[in-house]
Coordinates of C-alpha atoms and ligand atoms in Angstrom, one line a residue:
M161 CA 2.7 6.5 5.6
A162 CA 3.5 10.2 6.6
A163 CA 5.7 12.8 8.1
A164 CA 8.1 9.8 9.5
E165 CA 11.0 9.9 7.2
L166 CA 13.4 12.6 8.6
S167 CA 14.7 11.5 11.3
L168 CA 18.2 12.6 10.5
I169 CA 16.7 16.1 10.6
K170 CA 18.1 17.9 14.1
P171 CA 14.6 18.7 15.5
M172 CA 14.7 22.8 15.7
K173 CA 12.8 22.9 18.8
C174 CA 11.1 19.9 20.9
A175 CA 8.5 19.8 23.0
T176 CA 6.1 17.4 24.5
I177 CA 2.9 18.3 23.4
K178 CA -1.0 16.8 24.3
F179 CA -3.0 16.9 21.4
N180 CA -6.5 17.5 21.5
T181 CA -7.4 14.1 19.7
P182 CA -11.0 13.4 19.9
T183 CA -11.2 10.2 21.5
T184 CA -14.7 9.6 20.7
T185 CA -14.5 9.7 16.8
S186 CA -16.1 6.4 15.8
K187 CA -13.2 6.0 13.1
L188 CA -10.4 6.6 15.6
N189 CA -12.3 3.7 17.9
S190 CA -12.3 1.5 15.4
F191 CA -8.6 1.0 15.6
R192 CA -7.8 2.1 19.2
P193 CA -5.4 -0.8 20.6
K194 CA -7.4 -3.0 23.0
P195 CA -5.1 -4.3 25.9
M196 CA -3.1 -7.1 24.3
I197 CA -3.5 -10.5 26.2
P198 CA -1.2 -13.3 24.6
R199 CA -3.6 -15.7 23.1
A200 CA -2.6 -18.8 24.8
S201 CA -3.4 -17.0 28.0
A202 CA -6.6 -15.5 27.0
S203 CA -9.1 -17.2 28.8
T204 CA -6.9 -18.1 31.7
A205 CA -6.0 -15.8 34.7
T206 CA -2.7 -15.1 33.5
P207 CA -1.7 -11.7 33.4
A208 CA -1.7 -9.9 30.2
K209 CA 1.6 -9.2 28.5
P210 CA 2.6 -5.5 28.6
K211 CA 1.7 -3.6 25.7
R212 CA 4.6 -2.2 23.7
T213 CA 5.5 1.4 24.4
E214 CA 8.1 4.0 23.3
K215 CA 9.9 2.5 26.1
G216 CA 9.8 -1.1 24.5
I217 CA 11.0 0.2 21.5
K218 CA 14.9 1.3 20.7
E219 CA 15.0 4.8 20.1
T220 CA 17.5 5.7 17.8
L221 CA 18.5 8.7 15.6
L222 CA 16.6 6.7 13.1
T223 CA 13.4 5.9 14.8
P224 CA 10.3 7.4 13.4
R225 CA 9.4 10.5 14.9
F226 CA 6.1 12.6 15.5
Y227 CA 6.0 16.3 14.2
T228 CA 3.8 19.3 15.2
T229 CA 3.7 23.0 13.5
D230 CA 2.6 26.5 13.8
F231 CA -0.9 26.2 13.6
D232 CA -1.4 29.7 13.9
E233 CA 0.8 30.3 10.5
M234 CA -1.0 27.3 9.0
E235 CA -4.2 29.5 9.5
M236 CA -2.8 32.1 8.0
L237 CA -1.3 30.4 4.8
F238 CA -5.5 28.6 4.3
N239 CA -7.0 32.1 5.0
T240 CA -8.7 32.3 1.2
E241 CA -8.9 36.1 2.3
I242 CA -5.1 36.7 2.8
N243 CA -4.1 34.1 0.1
K244 CA -5.2 35.0 -3.3
N245 CA -3.4 31.5 -4.4
L246 CA -5.8 29.4 -2.9
N247 CA -7.3 27.4 -5.9
Q248 CA -10.4 26.2 -4.0
S249 CA -12.1 24.5 -7.0
E250 CA -8.7 22.1 -7.0
F251 CA -9.2 21.4 -3.4
E252 CA -13.1 20.9 -3.5
A253 CA -12.2 18.4 -6.6
L254 CA -9.4 16.6 -4.4
L255 CA -12.2 16.7 -1.3
H256 CA -14.7 15.1 -3.5
E257 CA -12.1 12.4 -4.0
F258 CA -11.4 12.0 -0.8
K259 CA -15.0 11.6 0.6
T260 CA -15.2 8.7 -2.3
D261 CA -13.2 6.7 0.3
Y262 CA -11.8 3.9 -2.2
N263 CA -10.4 2.0 0.6
Q264 CA -13.5 1.7 3.1
T265 CA -13.9 -1.9 2.8
H266 CA -10.0 -2.3 1.9
F267 CA -8.7 -3.1 5.2
V268 CA -10.2 -6.5 6.0
R269 CA -8.2 -9.3 7.6
N270 CA -8.6 -12.8 7.5
P271 CA -7.2 -16.1 8.8
E272 CA -4.2 -16.2 6.8
F273 CA -2.6 -13.3 8.8
K274 CA -2.5 -15.5 12.2
A275 CA -1.4 -18.4 10.5
A276 CA 1.3 -16.9 8.3
A277 CA 2.9 -14.9 11.4
D278 CA 2.9 -18.8 13.1
K279 CA 5.1 -19.7 10.6
L280 CA 7.1 -16.7 10.8
Q281 CA 10.1 -18.1 13.4
G282 CA 13.5 -16.9 14.4
P283 CA 15.0 -13.8 13.6
L284 CA 12.5 -13.2 10.8
R285 CA 9.8 -13.0 13.0
Q286 CA 11.5 -10.4 15.5
I287 CA 12.5 -8.6 12.1
F288 CA 8.8 -8.7 10.8
V289 CA 7.8 -7.4 14.5
E290 CA 9.8 -4.5 13.9
F291 CA 8.6 -3.6 10.5
L292 CA 5.0 -3.6 11.9
E293 CA 5.8 -1.7 14.8
R294 CA 8.0 1.0 12.7
S295 CA 5.1 1.4 10.2
C296 CA 2.6 1.6 12.5
T297 CA 4.2 4.4 14.3
A298 CA 4.9 6.4 10.8
E299 CA 1.3 6.1 10.1
F300 CA 0.0 6.8 13.6
S301 CA 2.5 9.9 13.3
G302 CA 0.6 11.3 10.0
F303 CA -2.7 10.5 11.7
L304 CA -2.0 13.0 14.5
L305 CA -0.6 15.8 12.8
Y306 CA -3.5 15.5 9.9
K307 CA -6.2 15.0 12.8
E308 CA -4.8 18.4 14.6
L309 CA -4.8 20.3 11.7
G310 CA -8.0 19.2 10.4
R311 CA -9.6 20.7 13.8
R312 CA -7.5 23.6 13.8
L313 CA -8.3 24.8 10.2
K314 CA -11.7 24.3 10.4
K315 CA -12.8 27.8 10.6
T316 CA -10.4 29.4 8.2
N317 CA -10.6 26.8 5.2
P318 CA -13.5 24.0 5.8
V319 CA -12.4 22.4 2.7
V320 CA -8.9 22.3 3.3
A321 CA -9.5 21.1 7.1
E322 CA -12.1 18.1 5.8
I323 CA -9.2 17.0 3.2
F324 CA -6.6 16.9 6.4
S325 CA -9.6 15.2 8.5
L326 CA -10.2 12.5 6.0
M327 CA -6.7 12.1 5.6
S328 CA -6.4 11.4 9.3
R329 CA -9.0 8.7 8.7
D330 CA -6.6 6.9 6.3
E331 CA -3.9 7.3 8.3
A332 CA -5.7 5.8 11.5
R333 CA -6.8 2.8 9.3
H334 CA -3.6 2.1 7.9
A335 CA -2.0 2.5 11.5
G336 CA -5.1 0.2 13.0
F337 CA -4.3 -2.6 10.4
L338 CA -0.5 -2.7 11.4
N339 CA -1.4 -2.9 15.0
K340 CA -3.8 -5.7 14.2
G341 CA -0.9 -7.1 12.5
L342 CA 1.1 -7.0 15.5
S343 CA -1.5 -9.0 17.4
D344 CA -1.0 -11.9 15.2
F345 CA 2.4 -11.6 17.1
N346 CA 1.0 -11.6 20.4
L347 CA 1.7 -7.8 20.6
A348 CA 0.2 -4.4 20.4
L349 CA 1.5 -1.1 19.9
D350 CA 0.0 1.1 22.8
L351 CA -0.9 4.3 20.6
G352 CA -2.6 6.0 23.2
F353 CA 0.7 5.9 25.4
L354 CA 2.8 7.2 22.5
T355 CA 0.7 10.1 21.9
K356 CA 1.2 11.4 25.3
A357 CA 5.0 10.3 25.9
R358 CA 6.4 11.2 22.6
T359 CA 8.2 14.1 21.9
Y360 CA 7.0 16.0 19.2
T361 CA 9.6 17.4 16.7
F362 CA 8.6 21.2 15.7
F363 CA 8.8 22.0 12.2
K364 CA 7.7 25.4 10.6
P365 CA 4.5 24.8 8.2
K366 CA 6.9 25.4 5.1
F367 CA 9.0 22.2 6.4
I368 CA 5.8 20.2 7.0
F369 CA 5.1 20.7 3.3
Y370 CA 8.5 19.5 2.1
A371 CA 8.8 16.8 4.3
T372 CA 5.3 15.2 4.3
Y373 CA 4.9 15.4 0.6
L374 CA 8.2 13.3 0.4
S375 CA 7.3 11.2 3.3
E376 CA 3.7 10.4 1.2
K377 CA 5.6 10.1 -2.3
I378 CA 8.2 7.8 -0.7
G379 CA 5.7 5.7 0.9
Y380 CA 3.8 5.0 -2.1
W381 CA 7.1 4.0 -4.1
R382 CA 7.7 1.8 -1.5
Y383 CA 4.5 -0.1 -1.1
I384 CA 4.0 -0.2 -4.9
T385 CA 7.6 -1.8 -5.3
I386 CA 6.8 -4.4 -2.7
Y387 CA 3.6 -5.3 -3.9
R388 CA 4.6 -5.4 -7.6
H389 CA 7.9 -7.5 -6.8
L390 CA 5.6 -9.9 -4.2
K391 CA 3.1 -10.4 -7.0
A392 CA 5.7 -11.4 -9.3
N393 CA 7.8 -13.3 -7.1
P394 CA 4.7 -15.0 -4.9
E395 CA 6.8 -17.7 -3.1
F396 CA 8.6 -14.7 -1.0
Q397 CA 4.9 -13.7 -0.1
V398 CA 5.4 -14.5 3.7
Y399 CA 2.7 -12.3 5.4
P400 CA -0.3 -11.3 3.5
I401 CA -0.5 -7.6 4.5
F402 CA 1.6 -6.9 1.4
K403 CA -1.2 -8.0 -0.6
Y404 CA -3.1 -4.6 0.7
F405 CA -0.3 -2.8 -0.6
E406 CA -1.6 -1.8 -4.0
N407 CA -4.8 -0.1 -2.8
W408 CA -3.0 1.3 0.4
C409 CA -0.4 3.4 -1.7
Q410 CA -3.2 4.9 -3.5
D411 CA -4.2 6.4 -0.4
E412 CA -0.4 7.8 0.1
N413 CA -0.5 8.9 -3.5
R414 CA -3.6 10.8 -2.9
H415 CA -2.1 12.2 0.4
G416 CA 1.1 13.6 -1.8
D417 CA -0.8 14.7 -4.6
F418 CA -2.9 17.0 -1.7
F419 CA 0.2 18.4 -0.3
S420 CA 1.1 19.0 -4.1
A421 CA -1.8 21.3 -4.3
L422 CA -1.0 22.9 -1.0
L423 CA 2.2 23.6 -2.3
K424 CA 1.2 25.4 -5.3
A425 CA -1.2 27.5 -3.3
Q426 CA 2.0 28.7 -1.4
P427 CA 4.3 29.7 -4.3
Q428 CA 6.9 31.6 -1.8
F429 CA 7.9 28.1 -0.9
L430 CA 8.7 26.9 -4.3
N431 CA 10.0 30.1 -6.3
D432 CA 13.0 31.3 -4.7
W433 CA 16.8 30.3 -4.3
K434 CA 16.0 29.4 -0.5
A435 CA 13.1 26.9 -1.6
K436 CA 15.8 25.4 -4.2
L437 CA 18.2 24.7 -0.8
W438 CA 15.4 23.3 1.0
S439 CA 13.9 21.3 -1.5
R440 CA 17.5 19.7 -1.9
F441 CA 18.0 19.6 1.9
F442 CA 14.9 17.5 2.5
C443 CA 15.2 15.3 -0.2
L444 CA 18.7 14.3 1.1
S445 CA 17.3 13.9 4.7
V446 CA 14.6 11.5 3.7
Y447 CA 16.8 9.6 1.0
V448 CA 19.5 9.0 3.3
T449 CA 17.2 8.3 6.5
M450 CA 15.5 5.8 4.4
Y451 CA 18.8 4.2 3.1
L452 CA 20.6 4.1 6.6
N453 CA 17.6 2.6 8.0
D454 CA 16.9 -0.2 5.5
C455 CA 20.5 -1.2 5.5
Q456 CA 20.4 -1.9 8.9
R457 CA 17.5 -4.4 8.3
T458 CA 18.5 -6.1 5.4
A459 CA 17.2 -9.3 6.8
F460 CA 13.7 -8.0 6.3
Y461 CA 14.2 -6.9 2.9
E462 CA 16.0 -10.4 1.9
G463 CA 13.4 -12.2 3.6
I464 CA 10.7 -11.1 1.5
G465 CA 13.1 -11.5 -1.5
L466 CA 14.3 -8.2 -2.1
N467 CA 18.2 -6.6 -2.5
T468 CA 17.9 -3.6 -0.3
K469 CA 20.1 -1.6 -1.9
E470 CA 18.5 -2.1 -5.1
F471 CA 15.2 -1.6 -3.9
D472 CA 16.0 1.7 -1.9
M473 CA 17.3 3.0 -5.1
H474 CA 14.5 2.2 -7.1
V475 CA 12.6 4.2 -4.7
I476 CA 14.9 7.1 -4.3
I477 CA 15.1 7.5 -8.3
E478 CA 11.2 7.3 -8.5
T479 CA 10.3 9.3 -5.8
N480 CA 12.9 12.2 -6.9
R481 CA 11.5 12.0 -10.3
T482 CA 8.2 12.6 -8.9
T483 CA 9.1 15.2 -6.5
A484 CA 10.8 16.8 -9.6
R485 CA 7.5 17.8 -10.8
I486 CA 6.9 20.0 -7.8
F487 CA 10.1 21.0 -6.0
P488 CA 12.0 23.5 -7.6
A489 CA 15.3 21.7 -7.4
V490 CA 16.1 18.0 -6.8
L491 CA 19.3 15.7 -6.1
D492 CA 20.9 14.5 -9.2
V493 CA 20.3 10.6 -7.5
E494 CA 20.9 9.0 -10.9
N495 CA 24.3 10.1 -10.9
P496 CA 26.3 6.9 -9.7
E497 CA 28.5 9.0 -7.4
F498 CA 25.4 9.4 -5.4
K499 CA 24.9 6.2 -4.8
R500 CA 28.8 5.6 -3.9
K501 CA 28.5 8.4 -1.1
L502 CA 24.9 6.4 0.1
D503 CA 27.4 3.5 0.5
R504 CA 29.8 5.2 2.2
M505 CA 27.3 6.9 4.5
V506 CA 26.2 3.0 5.3
E507 CA 29.9 2.1 5.8
I508 CA 30.2 4.7 8.6
N509 CA 27.2 4.1 9.9
E510 CA 27.8 0.5 10.9
K511 CA 31.2 1.5 12.2
L512 CA 29.1 3.8 14.5
M513 CA 26.8 1.1 15.6
A514 CA 29.6 -1.4 16.3
V515 CA 31.2 1.2 18.7
G516 CA 27.8 1.9 20.1
E517 CA 27.7 -2.0 20.9
S518 CA 31.1 -1.9 22.3
N519 CA 32.2 -2.8 25.9
D520 CA 34.2 0.6 25.9
N521 CA 33.4 3.2 28.5
P522 CA 31.2 6.0 27.6
L523 CA 34.4 8.2 27.1
V524 CA 36.6 6.3 25.0
K525 CA 33.1 5.2 22.8
N526 CA 32.2 9.4 22.2
L527 CA 36.2 9.5 21.2
K528 CA 35.8 6.6 19.0
K529 CA 32.5 8.3 17.5
V530 CA 34.0 11.8 16.8
P531 CA 36.0 11.0 13.5
L532 CA 33.2 8.7 12.3
I533 CA 30.5 11.4 13.0
T534 CA 32.8 13.7 11.1
A535 CA 33.1 11.3 8.2
L536 CA 29.5 10.9 8.2
V537 CA 28.6 14.5 7.9
S538 CA 31.1 15.2 5.7
E539 CA 29.5 12.7 3.0
I540 CA 26.2 14.0 3.7
I541 CA 27.3 17.4 3.1
A542 CA 29.2 16.5 0.1
A543 CA 25.7 14.4 -1.1
Y544 CA 24.1 18.0 -0.6
L545 CA 26.6 19.8 -2.8
M546 CA 26.8 17.8 -5.6
P547 CA 25.2 19.7 -8.6
P548 CA 21.3 19.4 -8.4
V549 CA 18.7 19.0 -10.7
E550 CA 16.8 22.0 -11.7
S551 CA 12.9 21.0 -11.6
G552 CA 9.4 22.1 -10.8
S553 CA 7.3 24.4 -12.6
L554 CA 4.6 27.0 -11.6
D555 CA 2.4 26.1 -14.4
F556 CA 1.3 22.5 -13.0
A557 CA -1.7 22.0 -16.0
E558 CA -0.4 18.7 -16.6
F559 CA 0.0 17.7 -13.0
E560 CA -3.6 17.2 -11.9
P561 CA -4.2 14.5 -9.3
Q562 CA -4.8 11.2 -10.4
V563 CA -4.7 7.7 -9.5
V564 CA -1.0 6.2 -10.5
Y565 CA -0.7 2.5 -11.1
Ligands
LIG25 FE1 -0.5 5.7 5.4
LIG26 FE1 -0.3 8.9 3.9

């Protein structure tokens, strides 16, 4: 997972950008979606079902997004001639770890998948499909961004560039595995179409670092929490993909640790009052986006035996504690008032959705939405203004990359 949990943030600049994503890379080919033919008709002349494309997925403010950045500025930041803070030996150690490729043989499917998918019927089936689609889009978003960073930084900093390429390998695997999961439901996301047709949200490099660090770490905590819960409660193991989360989340953890090393190499992004404000802003955006998203999908979390809000708060608190090691300030998410504010946002969001789905004419809908949006924004600002927790340290000696279980 990467760079996809920030949908609440208003894009600063949007552009449809064609990435020069190499299509001949063997790693990429290994997960490229194939035209999906419904199983029942695979051997007949029945036309194939259309692939799921962006148009087939309901787009909302909270839909996972694709990101792009200022690659020239990135090149400056990673030029060892210009930036003397780059700890090349740390990056080389990280590169060694990525090259080890712990999960090379991890993502292998078995017949359990299709059988489990066939058993999933009714509303839970639909919600599983949506889970797979959203997760696949989020993973694929990371793949595109890292692939391009790997390509663009090759000359300036080959070590950092190679790490980005290896991270894109991981995200490609994750996206591919999820897309194969969709095939159990006789669907496939057309990732090629998504690459071309999606709007890319532009973030300056500094914001890419904050956002991606958080996305990776929150991804780690989500996956490991679901994995541990299902291990303890196997009766809710309704689809085998969750069994893969333990090793999978270690990829996300390593990705997050790499961004932590990148941030350390850019102390200007960590050591002033602006960094503190931005850190809190990105934490809030990521946490609120996840909370609102998940509360819209309680059926999914309840379907695997979780209490959505308890699960989310656990993930938020753990992510925040991890983030506090590197960000100069974080939110006081363990203050009960923070959760109360999140719950009020959920209530307002539900009212907003009800207005959106009503039969009123567009003008009436908009008039009804104004006070609700105002209330939602007020809650978000109030949460942002809660007294923060001072955190982080530029002396990172004890925070070396490590496998966390
Ligand atoms: Fe991933
Ligand atoms: Fe990742």
